[in-house]
Amino acid sequence: MTRLRKLSFAGAVVVLAVSALGLQAPGSAAVPETSPAATSAANLAKAAATATTGTTGAVTKTKTVTREMFDADGNSQVVDQNKVTLNVSATTNLRGRQELNVTWSGAHPTGGLVGDVNSAAGTNEEYPFILMECRGVDSNSVATSKRISPQTCWTQTSSERFVSDYNTSYPAWRSDAFATPDERAKYAGQPSPRPSACGSAALSEHWLPFVAEDGTKYAGGSVGCAGVAPESSDISGSGLPSNTTYGITGTNGRGSVQFSVWTEDENASLGCSSTVKCTLVAIPVEGVSCDGYGTQEPAADRPDTDAHAAVADQNCRAADAYAPGANAVAGTVSNEATSGELWWAASNWRNRISVPLAFAVSPNVCSVVSSAKPLTIYGSSLLNEATAQWQPKFCTDDKLFPFIHVQTADSAARTLVQGGSIEAAFSSRAPDGGFTKPVVQAPVAMTGFAIGYVIDDANGQRYTKLRLDARLLAKLLTESYPGDALVRDNHAGIGANPMTITTDPEFIALNPGLPQYTSREAAAVLLTLSSDADMVYAMTSYINSDPDARAFLDGKADPWGMVVNPSYKGISLPVYSWPLLDNFTAPPAYIQGGNNPCYSYSPGPWMQLMADPTALISTIVLNMQYAISNVQLSCPNGNPEDISTLKLSTEGRQNPGHRFVMGIVPLSSVSRYGLTAAALHAGPDASTAGDSASRAAAAVSGTSYVSGDDAGLSAAATLLTRDKAAKTWSVDYDKLRSAKGTTAYPGTLPVFADVPTSGLPKKDAANLATFLNYVATTGQTRGLLNGELPPGYLPLTKANGLADFAGYTVRAAAAVKAQKGFVPSLNPADDVVAGGKGDGSTANSGDGGDGATPNAPSTPAPGTKTPTANAGQSPVAVAFKTAGDHSVLGNVGVPLAILLALVLGFAGGLLRFSGELRTAAAAGRTAFRRASPGAGPGGRRRKP
């Protein structure tokens, strides 16, 4: 497979645009090496067919790691030895951006701790526990080109692959007892000739190139002067945060992190896939085994004098700068010999623990293994994770056919189906007023929305028990928290309110013990969508149905005196996208004072920049996975003398220990990307008369808070209302607020396939009928394999009380295939008369809706089987990228009506924020990002 072919669609567009303009992206200099043969379609299809296990493949490995010292006579002594045990939560059926739980014990405690263990600053830690994703396998039984090596391990910045020293010709790495003579050379790995862009050499340098999956060698060097991989970046906050992890081992020898694995979709240069093997490599840094006298080297390669040998030995045996558990201190130089900077050193590399990774077949396989034109279904992002597992099954099974799920606004997709511009859509509710032509809404999934979050507790550990109610969501959405002193002192409408949600007595009562931030914009808002989505409609319906929340929105103060932002007083809900109504602008004194030169250059509504909703759900999911604040008030490089630098940007990734971000996400993405989701208030309101203290106590003890697990979804599904006229199901929020709703998850939403039952071409109608039959049967078998239903969805099975949903979809399939304009009633008895087929051939005029359970399908679709219930199965943390593209250019030839609808669907966000496109690009695929020259130093810190 060629390099370009493996780039994401967005990346390929950039490649073509750059080529057309005759431009070369910065940092792209590369040394061509060998180019492996293209991966064949047959191999990809075979990989899809042979993936037969749905297990996670948890792994535990133990290894004894050592550090030795050699004296001038070549005598060795073990100075440090630890028996390290590594645990990895999952190694099979992996998908892009999946979070693995990695824990370890027995390692050397870490010193010089940094805030962000995924940043290059982690190289300065002493004795870090490093985790890397490396292409290849750790085995001598395969060809050298297929083995892992430091050159095939991914690091995101140039400084993690290049060290230099201006003070000595004998830094610690040159005394490595287990390194080859070439690795101990004065300028190890330096390309010849030395690129002119790299300037003059230091006294000593070590270059570690990165070899991409297509064979291209990127030499790297200081700030990438000799070329870096497209996905590399020395710029903080650009693209995906690095997955290279400099883990921290506590003083008890234990540690844990979440490690995000990448596939070729996220990193084409690394290239991991179902056919390209990769490995998780753990390096418990023990320190360089010192042989300063060169006794393990040939005589010709030893230090030239005894004095130099003594210096080399001394530099390698230097004392640590930090005690175990001590935080990093600015200006303090860590001990190079025990730092993460030398992760690649032979002494550290030999102590590695390797865990093979096996990736599921990506939805992108369809473009390789099938030349057939795919069936395109537009709509809801709630189904992203399900369709990403169904798509590879459909395109690699000869009895099925390829299809594509293109994410668009739900309401726009319904409109396009109704207008005949598209043939099918995914959405979660009937259009207002119903369809004006025969369109069936067939249930394909039961899922919902969630409030994802990353919050650290008072001990700096990740908080996992967040509880929220409808009024708190209303406060966040209406920008009723000032967020900082500037707003508090100048915004008359909300100046007396709590600064952030963390200082709100209502929030504190529900979540006691969390840090209270008096100046943190991200803790004052909820990241949501600016484009239309049924999940936003559902969230605002939940808020609107709550008496306390509705009273707050109408102007009634909460029991502690907090009032709604006047700009939102009386707002009519529900809505499909959240409007930005507050036009408060910073006062002239702030603008003229140069406090924020970027804002001063282009002042705008402050609260809107705080809320900064996005048009793409992928942006919110990404931000919740990596704790990225979307508040667009940062001015990191603003220079009033250079207007090109005066651009407001998002605050970016927050440091572990002090994180606080919240946003609406699909419930299925919680499992897929290892997110944490809040429990939401369910059942009757617990408001009581009395003072604030009694109200707070009632809020904690008198209400039910339900998670979006199987139990919560199942309880909510039983409360869905049958709409006889529309012949579909809808969420009844009054029922959810009743006593029956105390165990029901209020974020529950069904997803329907909206398909016309007349006017479709015969072949497309047959394919859509096959699709409906499949997803109602085999597609409801929960599992991690392609073709199965991933966690985050409640299977539509009899055991879950949802047989009527699956049965209706099977009957809908018959009506779609028949194309006679018939829409089945919810009760099959109302449609089938003696000898009837249930497809409209002999249907009566009954409207259904009596709650009867339909008959099970008698003839499943090709390749299907009766689904198992999987009742009570615990969610499994998996993560992957859907093939549903956000781009309106992703399907050339789509009618103009589709383009118009998509534009309208995203118009709110795109018109409101000039920075939204930058945010969307940063949240998308990263296959064509280039490192920026001059982004920062890449060499050793000891410089004159």
Coordinates of C-alpha atoms in Angstrom, one line a residue, residues 560-936:
W560 CA -28.2 29.7 47.1
G561 CA -29.0 32.9 45.2
M562 CA -27.4 32.1 41.8
V563 CA -29.3 33.6 38.9
V564 CA -29.4 32.8 35.2
N565 CA -27.4 34.9 32.7
P566 CA -29.9 37.6 31.7
S567 CA -29.1 37.0 28.0
Y568 CA -30.7 33.5 28.4
K569 CA -33.6 34.4 30.6
G570 CA -36.7 32.7 29.4
I571 CA -35.0 30.8 26.6
S572 CA -37.3 28.4 24.8
L573 CA -36.2 24.7 24.9
P574 CA -35.5 22.2 23.5
V575 CA -33.1 23.2 20.7
Y576 CA -31.0 21.2 18.2
S577 CA -27.9 23.4 18.7
W578 CA -27.0 25.7 21.6
P579 CA -27.2 29.4 20.7
L580 CA -24.7 32.0 21.9
L581 CA -26.6 34.9 23.2
D582 CA -24.3 36.8 25.6
N583 CA -22.5 39.7 23.9
F584 CA -20.5 40.9 26.9
T585 CA -17.2 42.4 25.8
A586 CA -14.2 43.2 28.0
P587 CA -14.1 46.8 29.1
P588 CA -11.8 49.3 27.2
A589 CA -9.3 49.5 30.1
Y590 CA -8.6 45.8 29.7
I591 CA -8.4 46.0 25.9
Q592 CA -6.1 49.0 26.0
G593 CA -4.0 47.6 28.8
G594 CA -2.4 45.0 26.7
N595 CA -3.4 42.2 29.1
N596 CA -4.2 39.9 26.2
P597 CA -2.8 41.4 22.9
C598 CA -4.7 38.8 20.8
Y599 CA -8.0 39.8 22.3
S600 CA -7.1 43.5 22.1
Y601 CA -6.4 43.1 18.4
S602 CA -9.8 41.6 17.7
P603 CA -12.1 41.9 20.7
G604 CA -15.3 39.9 20.7
P605 CA -18.0 38.5 23.0
W606 CA -16.0 37.2 25.9
M607 CA -18.5 34.6 27.1
Q608 CA -18.9 33.2 23.6
L609 CA -15.2 32.7 23.4
M610 CA -15.4 30.9 26.7
A611 CA -18.1 28.5 25.6
D612 CA -16.7 28.1 22.1
P613 CA -19.0 25.3 20.9
T614 CA -17.8 23.2 18.0
A615 CA -19.4 21.9 14.8
L616 CA -17.8 18.5 15.2
I617 CA -18.6 15.9 17.8
S618 CA -15.1 14.4 17.2
T619 CA -13.6 17.6 18.6
I620 CA -15.5 17.2 21.9
V621 CA -14.6 13.5 22.1
L622 CA -10.9 14.3 21.5
N623 CA -11.0 17.1 24.1
M624 CA -12.6 14.8 26.7
Q625 CA -10.0 12.0 26.0
Y626 CA -7.0 14.3 26.3
A627 CA -8.3 16.9 28.8
I628 CA -8.1 19.7 26.2
S629 CA -9.8 23.0 27.1
N630 CA -11.7 24.5 24.2
V631 CA -11.9 28.0 25.8
Q632 CA -10.6 30.3 23.0
L633 CA -9.0 33.0 25.1
S634 CA -5.3 32.0 24.9
C635 CA -2.6 34.2 23.4
P636 CA 0.5 32.1 23.8
N637 CA 2.7 33.9 21.3
G638 CA 0.9 37.3 21.0
N639 CA 3.4 40.0 20.0
P640 CA 1.8 43.5 19.5
E641 CA 4.6 44.3 17.1
D642 CA 3.7 41.4 14.9
I643 CA 0.0 41.2 14.0
S644 CA 0.5 37.7 12.5
T645 CA 0.9 36.4 16.0
L646 CA -2.3 38.0 17.4
K647 CA -4.6 35.1 17.0
L648 CA -6.7 33.8 19.9
S649 CA -6.3 30.1 20.3
T650 CA -7.8 27.4 22.6
E651 CA -6.2 26.9 25.9
G652 CA -5.2 23.4 24.9
R653 CA -4.3 20.4 27.1
Q654 CA -4.5 20.8 30.8
N655 CA -1.8 19.5 33.2
P656 CA -2.6 16.3 35.1
G657 CA -3.5 17.0 38.7
H658 CA -5.3 20.2 37.8
R659 CA -7.7 19.1 35.0
F660 CA -11.3 20.2 34.6
V661 CA -13.2 19.9 31.3
M662 CA -16.7 18.7 30.6
G663 CA -18.6 18.2 27.3
I664 CA -21.5 16.4 25.7
V665 CA -20.4 13.2 23.9
P666 CA -22.1 10.1 22.4
L667 CA -22.6 7.4 25.1
S668 CA -20.8 4.9 22.9
S669 CA -17.7 7.0 22.7
V670 CA -17.3 6.6 26.5
S671 CA -16.4 3.0 26.1
R672 CA -14.6 3.4 22.8
Y673 CA -12.2 6.1 24.0
G674 CA -11.9 5.4 27.7
L675 CA -13.8 8.5 28.7
T676 CA -15.5 9.1 32.1
A677 CA -19.2 10.1 32.1
A678 CA -21.3 11.7 34.7
A679 CA -24.3 10.1 36.4
L680 CA -27.4 12.2 35.8
H681 CA -30.2 13.0 38.1
A682 CA -33.2 10.7 37.4
G683 CA -36.7 10.3 38.7
P684 CA -38.8 12.8 40.6
D685 CA -37.3 16.1 41.7
A686 CA -36.1 16.1 45.3
S687 CA -36.5 19.8 45.9
T688 CA -37.7 20.7 49.4
A689 CA -38.6 23.8 51.2
G690 CA -36.2 25.3 53.6
D691 CA -32.7 26.8 53.8
S692 CA -29.8 26.1 51.6
A693 CA -28.3 23.5 53.8
S694 CA -31.5 21.4 53.8
R695 CA -31.8 21.7 50.1
A696 CA -28.2 20.6 49.6
A697 CA -28.8 17.6 51.8
A698 CA -31.9 16.7 49.9
A699 CA -30.0 17.0 46.6
V700 CA -27.4 14.5 47.8
S701 CA -29.6 12.0 49.6
G702 CA -33.0 12.4 48.2
T703 CA -32.5 11.8 44.5
S704 CA -31.3 9.1 42.2
Y705 CA -28.3 9.5 39.9
V706 CA -28.1 7.0 37.1
S707 CA -25.2 6.0 34.7
G708 CA -25.6 5.1 31.1
D709 CA -24.8 1.5 31.5
D710 CA -27.0 -1.5 30.4
A711 CA -29.2 -1.2 33.5
G712 CA -29.8 2.5 33.0
L713 CA -30.5 2.1 29.3
S714 CA -32.8 -0.8 29.8
A715 CA -34.9 1.0 32.4
A716 CA -35.2 4.0 30.2
A717 CA -36.1 2.0 27.1
T718 CA -39.1 0.6 28.9
L719 CA -40.4 4.1 29.3
L720 CA -40.2 5.1 25.6
T721 CA -43.5 6.2 24.2
R722 CA -45.1 4.6 21.1
D723 CA -46.2 7.2 18.6
K724 CA -49.1 5.5 16.7
A725 CA -49.3 8.2 14.1
A726 CA -45.6 8.5 13.4
K727 CA -45.1 4.8 13.8
T728 CA -42.0 5.2 15.9
W729 CA -40.8 5.5 19.5
S730 CA -39.9 8.7 21.4
V731 CA -38.4 9.6 24.7
D732 CA -41.0 10.8 27.2
Y733 CA -39.2 13.0 29.7
D734 CA -42.2 13.3 32.0
K735 CA -42.1 9.5 32.4
L736 CA -38.4 9.6 33.0
R737 CA -39.1 12.1 35.8
S738 CA -41.7 9.9 37.4
A739 CA -41.1 7.3 40.1
K740 CA -40.6 4.7 37.4
G741 CA -37.7 6.7 36.1
T742 CA -35.5 6.6 39.2
T743 CA -33.4 3.8 37.7
A744 CA -33.6 5.1 34.1
Y745 CA -30.7 6.9 32.4
P746 CA -32.1 10.2 31.2
G747 CA -29.6 10.5 28.3
T748 CA -31.1 7.4 26.6
L749 CA -31.8 7.8 22.8
P750 CA -32.8 5.2 20.2
V751 CA -31.3 5.5 16.8
F752 CA -33.4 4.7 13.7
A753 CA -32.7 4.1 10.1
D754 CA -35.0 6.4 8.1
V755 CA -35.7 4.7 4.8
P756 CA -38.4 5.4 2.2
T757 CA -40.7 2.5 1.3
S758 CA -41.3 3.8 -2.2
G759 CA -39.3 5.4 -5.0
L760 CA -35.9 3.7 -4.4
P761 CA -34.0 1.8 -7.1
K762 CA -34.7 -2.0 -6.8
K763 CA -31.0 -2.9 -6.0
D764 CA -30.6 -0.1 -3.4
A765 CA -33.9 -1.1 -1.8
A766 CA -32.8 -4.7 -1.6
N767 CA -29.5 -3.7 -0.1
L768 CA -31.1 -1.5 2.5
A769 CA -33.5 -4.3 3.4
T770 CA -30.5 -6.6 3.9
F771 CA -28.8 -4.0 6.0
L772 CA -31.9 -3.7 8.3
N773 CA -32.2 -7.4 8.6
Y774 CA -28.5 -7.7 9.6
V775 CA -28.4 -5.0 12.2
A776 CA -31.7 -6.3 13.8
T777 CA -30.2 -9.8 14.2
T778 CA -26.4 -10.5 13.9
G779 CA -25.6 -6.8 14.3
Q780 CA -27.1 -6.9 17.8
T781 CA -24.6 -9.5 19.1
R782 CA -22.3 -7.5 21.4
G783 CA -18.6 -7.9 20.9
L784 CA -15.4 -6.4 19.8
L785 CA -15.3 -8.1 16.4
N786 CA -16.2 -6.5 13.1
G787 CA -19.8 -7.1 12.4
E788 CA -20.8 -7.1 16.1
L789 CA -22.2 -4.4 18.4
P790 CA -19.6 -2.6 20.4
P791 CA -20.1 -1.5 24.1
G792 CA -22.1 1.7 24.6
Y793 CA -25.2 0.2 22.9
L794 CA -27.9 -1.9 24.5
P795 CA -28.6 -4.9 22.3
L796 CA -32.1 -5.0 20.8
T797 CA -32.8 -8.4 22.3
K798 CA -35.7 -10.2 24.1
A799 CA -33.5 -10.4 27.2
N800 CA -33.2 -6.6 27.3
G801 CA -37.0 -6.2 26.7
L802 CA -36.3 -4.9 23.2
A803 CA -37.5 -7.7 21.0
D804 CA -40.3 -5.5 19.6
F805 CA -37.7 -3.0 18.4
A806 CA -35.7 -5.7 16.5
G807 CA -38.9 -7.3 15.2
Y808 CA -40.2 -4.0 13.9
T809 CA -36.9 -3.5 12.0
V810 CA -37.2 -6.9 10.3
R811 CA -40.8 -6.0 9.2
A812 CA -39.5 -2.6 8.1
A813 CA -36.9 -4.4 6.0
A814 CA -39.7 -6.3 4.1
A815 CA -41.5 -3.0 3.5
V816 CA -38.3 -1.3 2.2
K817 CA -37.6 -4.2 -0.1
A818 CA -41.2 -4.3 -1.5
Q819 CA -41.2 -0.5 -2.2
K820 CA -45.0 -0.3 -2.2
G821 CA -45.3 2.8 0.0
F822 CA -46.3 0.8 3.1
V823 CA -45.0 1.7 6.6
P824 CA -45.6 -1.0 9.2
S825 CA -47.5 -0.3 12.3
L826 CA -45.8 -0.8 15.6
N827 CA -48.1 -3.8 16.3
P828 CA -47.7 -6.4 13.6
A829 CA -51.2 -7.7 14.2
D830 CA -52.6 -4.5 12.8
D831 CA -50.8 -5.0 9.5
V832 CA -50.9 -8.7 8.7
V833 CA -54.2 -10.3 7.6
A834 CA -54.8 -13.8 6.6
G835 CA -52.1 -14.8 4.1
G836 CA -50.4 -11.4 4.2
K837 CA -46.7 -10.9 4.1
G838 CA -46.3 -7.8 6.3
D839 CA -44.7 -5.8 3.5
G840 CA -47.9 -4.0 2.5
S841 CA -49.1 -6.5 0.0
T842 CA -52.3 -7.2 2.0
A843 CA -52.0 -4.7 4.8
N844 CA -55.1 -3.2 6.5
S845 CA -55.4 0.3 7.8
G846 CA -54.7 -0.3 11.5
D847 CA -52.4 2.2 13.2
G848 CA -50.9 -0.3 15.8
G849 CA -49.4 0.8 19.0
D850 CA -50.9 -1.6 21.5
G851 CA -47.6 -2.8 22.8
A852 CA -47.8 -6.3 21.5
T853 CA -44.5 -8.0 20.9
P854 CA -43.9 -8.8 17.2
N855 CA -43.1 -12.1 15.7
A856 CA -39.4 -13.1 15.4
P857 CA -38.1 -12.9 11.9
S858 CA -38.5 -16.1 10.0
T859 CA -35.8 -15.6 7.4
P860 CA -32.7 -13.8 8.5
A861 CA -30.6 -11.9 6.0
P862 CA -27.6 -13.6 4.4
G863 CA -24.7 -13.9 6.8
T864 CA -26.9 -13.2 9.9
K865 CA -27.6 -15.1 13.0
T866 CA -29.9 -14.8 16.0
P867 CA -28.3 -12.3 18.4
T868 CA -27.3 -13.3 21.9
A869 CA -28.6 -11.3 24.8
N870 CA -25.3 -10.4 26.5
A871 CA -27.4 -9.3 29.4
G872 CA -25.4 -7.7 32.1
Q873 CA -22.2 -7.7 30.1
S874 CA -19.8 -5.1 31.5
P875 CA -18.7 -2.4 29.1
V876 CA -15.2 -3.0 27.6
A877 CA -13.0 0.0 27.1
V878 CA -12.3 0.1 23.3
A879 CA -11.5 3.0 21.0
F880 CA -11.6 3.4 17.3
K881 CA -12.2 5.8 14.5
T882 CA -15.3 5.6 12.4
A883 CA -15.3 5.8 8.7
G884 CA -18.1 8.3 8.7
D885 CA -16.5 11.4 7.3
H886 CA -17.5 14.9 8.5
S887 CA -16.3 16.4 5.2
V888 CA -19.0 17.7 2.9
L889 CA -16.5 16.9 0.1
G890 CA -16.3 13.3 1.1
N891 CA -18.7 12.1 -1.5
V892 CA -18.1 13.7 -4.9
G893 CA -21.3 14.0 -6.9
V894 CA -23.7 14.3 -4.1
P895 CA -26.6 16.6 -5.1
L896 CA -26.4 20.2 -4.4
A897 CA -29.3 19.8 -1.9
I898 CA -27.0 17.7 0.3
L899 CA -24.2 20.2 0.3
L900 CA -26.6 23.0 1.1
A901 CA -28.1 21.0 4.0
L902 CA -24.7 20.2 5.4
V903 CA -23.6 23.8 5.2
L904 CA -26.8 24.8 7.0
G905 CA -26.2 22.1 9.6
F906 CA -22.8 23.4 10.5
A907 CA -23.3 27.1 9.8
G908 CA -23.8 28.2 13.4
G909 CA -20.3 27.1 14.5
L910 CA -18.5 28.0 11.3
L911 CA -19.9 31.5 11.1
R912 CA -19.6 32.3 14.8
F913 CA -15.9 31.4 15.2
S914 CA -13.1 32.1 12.8
G915 CA -11.0 29.7 14.9
E916 CA -13.4 26.7 14.6
L917 CA -11.8 25.4 11.5
R918 CA -8.4 25.4 13.3
T919 CA -10.0 23.5 16.1
A920 CA -11.7 21.0 13.8
A921 CA -8.5 20.4 11.9
A922 CA -6.6 19.8 15.1
A923 CA -9.2 17.3 16.2
G924 CA -9.2 15.4 13.0
R925 CA -6.7 12.9 11.5
T926 CA -3.1 13.8 11.8
A927 CA -1.5 12.1 8.9
F928 CA -0.2 15.3 7.2
R929 CA 1.0 17.5 10.0
R930 CA 4.5 18.9 9.6
A931 CA 6.9 19.9 12.4
S932 CA 7.7 23.6 12.5
P933 CA 11.3 24.6 12.3
G934 CA 12.5 26.8 15.1
A935 CA 9.9 25.5 17.5
G936 CA 12.3 25.1 20.3

